[in-house]
C-alpha cells in the first residue's frame, strides 16, 4: 500500500480509542491525510486531540454516520483509500436502557458507511474497510477457555448484538460485493481519555469525591484488560498488514476479576493520594447486577502475534498506575465531561 497522499477516514476519532488512534496515525504518517469524523455525542470530546488539532495532515468533520447524504458527500470530497470504523454507542449499560440508539449508530450507521464506500470505490483496487469490533460478540466464557477468531458469535446484550450485526454486514459486503475488508475484535481497553462511565475511570472519579464504588453483583466477573495505546498500535498494524477478509482477535493476556481489579486500583489510588491503605477499599459497595451480565471474556491473540508480530507492551501494574495518575493530573477534563447531559444520566444510575 503506497503511503503517498493516502487518505483515511477514521470514524469516532473524538472518543476514547479513536482519539489515541488518530493521534498515532497523524504523528506516524505525515504523508497521509487523516479525516476524523465524529458526531461528538456525550462520549466524543475534541479536547482529547488538542495536541494534534492543527497538524497539516489532519481534518476534523462533525457529522453523524447515519446521515447517508453527508457520508456520500464526504466520500466524494476526500476520495478515501481506507476507512477505520470505530464510531459507535459503546456502553453496555446504556444499551440496556436505550437499545435503539445502538441499532441506529452501530448497525444502520455501519451500513451507511459501507454503502458510501461501495458507491465511491469503483473496482475496490487499493481500498480497505476496517471494522473495529469487540470480544463481546462471542458471548460469555466459563471458568476456562479463550475466544479465538473461529468462536461462534453469541452476543447477549443489545450493545454486543448491535456490534455483531455490524460485523456480519461488513463480512456480507466482502462476500457479496467483493469489498476489501478486515476486522478485529478486542477486549476491554483502559487508559487516558476513557469516559468516566466505564469501570476504571468511574471508580477513580468516585474515589476522588469519596463516593461509593458500585461493584455489580458478586464482583467475580472477569475481563481481559488492554492498554489503549497497545490497541491503537494493533489497529495500525491490522489496517496495513492484515489479510483481506480476515479477522484478528486483540487482547492483553491480562485477566482480572472485577473485584480484584477494583482492589488493586484502590491501593494505587491510596498511594497516589497519600491516604492510608484501605481508605478507598472502604468505599466499595456491591450493587444490583447488570442484567444479562457476561461472566467472563478472555482473548486468544495468537493469530495477530504469529501473523503480524503484535504483542501488548504495557504491563497491568504500570498501566493501572499511569491511568490513575493521568486522571488525577486531568481533573478539569474529568469535571467537564461529568457535567451536563452525562451528569444527569450518571446521577440517575448510581446515586
Ligand atoms: P467511545 O464511546 O469512547 O467513543 C465513540 C465515539 O463515537 C465518540 O467520539 C462518539 O461521539 C462517536 N459517535 C457515536 N455515535 C456516532 C454517530 N452516530 N456518528 C458519528 N460518531 C458517533 O468508544 P470507545 O470505547 O472508544 O470504542 C470505540 C470503538 O471500539 C467502538 O466501536 C467499540 O465498539 C470498539 N471497542 C471498544 C472497546 C473498549 O474497551 N472501549 C473494546 C473493543 C472494541
Ligand atoms: O470487552 C470489550 C468491551 O469492554 C467493549 O466492547 C465495550 O465498548 C466497553 O464498554 C467494555 O465493556 P464492559 O461492559 O466490559 O465495560 P464496563 O467498563 O462497563 O464494565 C467492566 C466490568 O465492570 C463489567 O463486568 C461490569 C463491571 N462494572 C462496570 C461498571 C460501570 C461494575 O461492576 N460496576 C460499574 O460501575
XYZ file of C-alpha atoms and ligand atoms in Angstrom, residues 11-20 36-46 48 60-67 71 85-91 101 104-106 109 113 131-136 159 162-163 184-190 193-195 197-198 224-226 228 231 235 250, ligand 1:
116
model
C -14.877 7.401 12.451
C -15.360 8.002 16.169
C -11.951 9.664 16.428
C -13.034 12.000 19.241
C -13.839 9.065 21.515
C -11.582 7.077 23.800
C -9.854 4.581 21.482
C -10.424 6.722 18.385
C -8.510 9.688 19.816
C -5.479 7.505 20.599
C -11.625 12.259 11.796
C -15.416 12.069 11.562
C -17.346 12.223 14.816
C -20.841 13.301 15.853
C -19.495 14.499 19.230
C -22.082 12.654 21.277
C -21.721 12.700 25.062
C -18.721 10.357 24.556
C -16.881 12.404 21.932
C -14.572 15.153 23.098
C -12.234 17.172 20.899
C -8.764 14.614 23.599
C -11.973 17.028 11.711
C -15.547 16.697 10.424
C -18.546 16.828 12.750
C -21.172 14.538 11.232
C -23.389 11.600 12.060
C -22.581 8.285 10.365
C -26.304 7.596 9.969
C -26.617 10.652 7.673
C -21.451 10.408 4.111
C -14.617 2.496 11.615
C -14.819 2.996 15.370
C -17.844 5.294 15.790
C -20.331 3.523 17.991
C -22.506 3.669 21.027
C -20.132 1.750 23.270
C -21.530 1.423 26.799
C -29.581 4.390 19.577
C -29.168 3.262 14.696
C -25.492 4.090 15.123
C -23.867 0.658 15.316
C -24.513 3.774 10.622
C -20.671 3.880 5.576
C -14.403 -2.692 11.207
C -13.198 -2.226 14.799
C -15.212 -4.633 16.926
C -15.355 -6.179 20.349
C -14.815 -9.532 22.041
C -18.346 -9.219 23.453
C -24.649 -3.487 22.578
C -25.564 -4.455 17.510
C -21.788 -4.863 17.085
C -10.614 -7.015 14.710
C -12.285 -7.992 17.964
C -10.699 -6.538 21.055
C -11.013 -6.937 24.820
C -11.530 -4.180 27.439
C -9.342 -1.139 26.857
C -8.135 1.171 29.600
C -9.458 9.798 27.958
C -11.894 6.970 28.700
C -15.318 8.345 29.506
C -18.983 5.769 32.931
C -16.678 2.781 32.310
C -9.182 -9.080 29.860
C -7.670 -5.571 30.056
C -5.552 -3.957 27.336
C -5.403 1.575 24.861
C -4.772 -1.416 20.867
C -5.184 -1.345 14.655
C -6.695 -8.466 20.100
P -16.384 5.827 22.870
O -17.798 5.739 23.322
O -15.363 6.402 23.781
O -16.313 6.680 21.519
C -17.259 6.528 20.490
C -17.148 7.736 19.577
O -18.095 7.582 18.510
C -17.465 9.065 20.275
O -16.494 10.026 19.952
C -18.827 9.441 19.705
O -19.032 10.849 19.631
C -18.783 8.802 18.327
N -20.117 8.521 17.798
C -21.138 7.883 18.433
N -22.219 7.830 17.637
C -21.861 8.420 16.470
C -22.540 8.657 15.246
N -23.813 8.281 15.065
N -21.877 9.279 14.249
C -20.587 9.664 14.418
N -19.893 9.484 15.562
C -20.531 8.871 16.568
O -15.993 4.369 22.395
P -14.604 3.590 22.506
O -14.534 2.918 23.806
O -13.506 4.493 22.079
O -14.843 2.474 21.392
C -14.535 2.740 20.028
C -14.866 1.506 19.200
O -14.108 0.396 19.653
C -16.332 1.067 19.274
O -16.726 0.634 18.009
C -16.337 -0.075 20.263
O -17.375 -0.981 19.971
C -14.972 -0.683 20.000
N -14.362 -1.373 21.145
C -14.232 -0.734 22.360
C -13.588 -1.392 23.410
C -13.390 -0.723 24.763
O -12.915 -1.375 25.684
N -13.690 0.553 24.925
C -13.094 -2.690 23.231
C -13.272 -3.305 21.993
C -13.883 -2.635 20.952
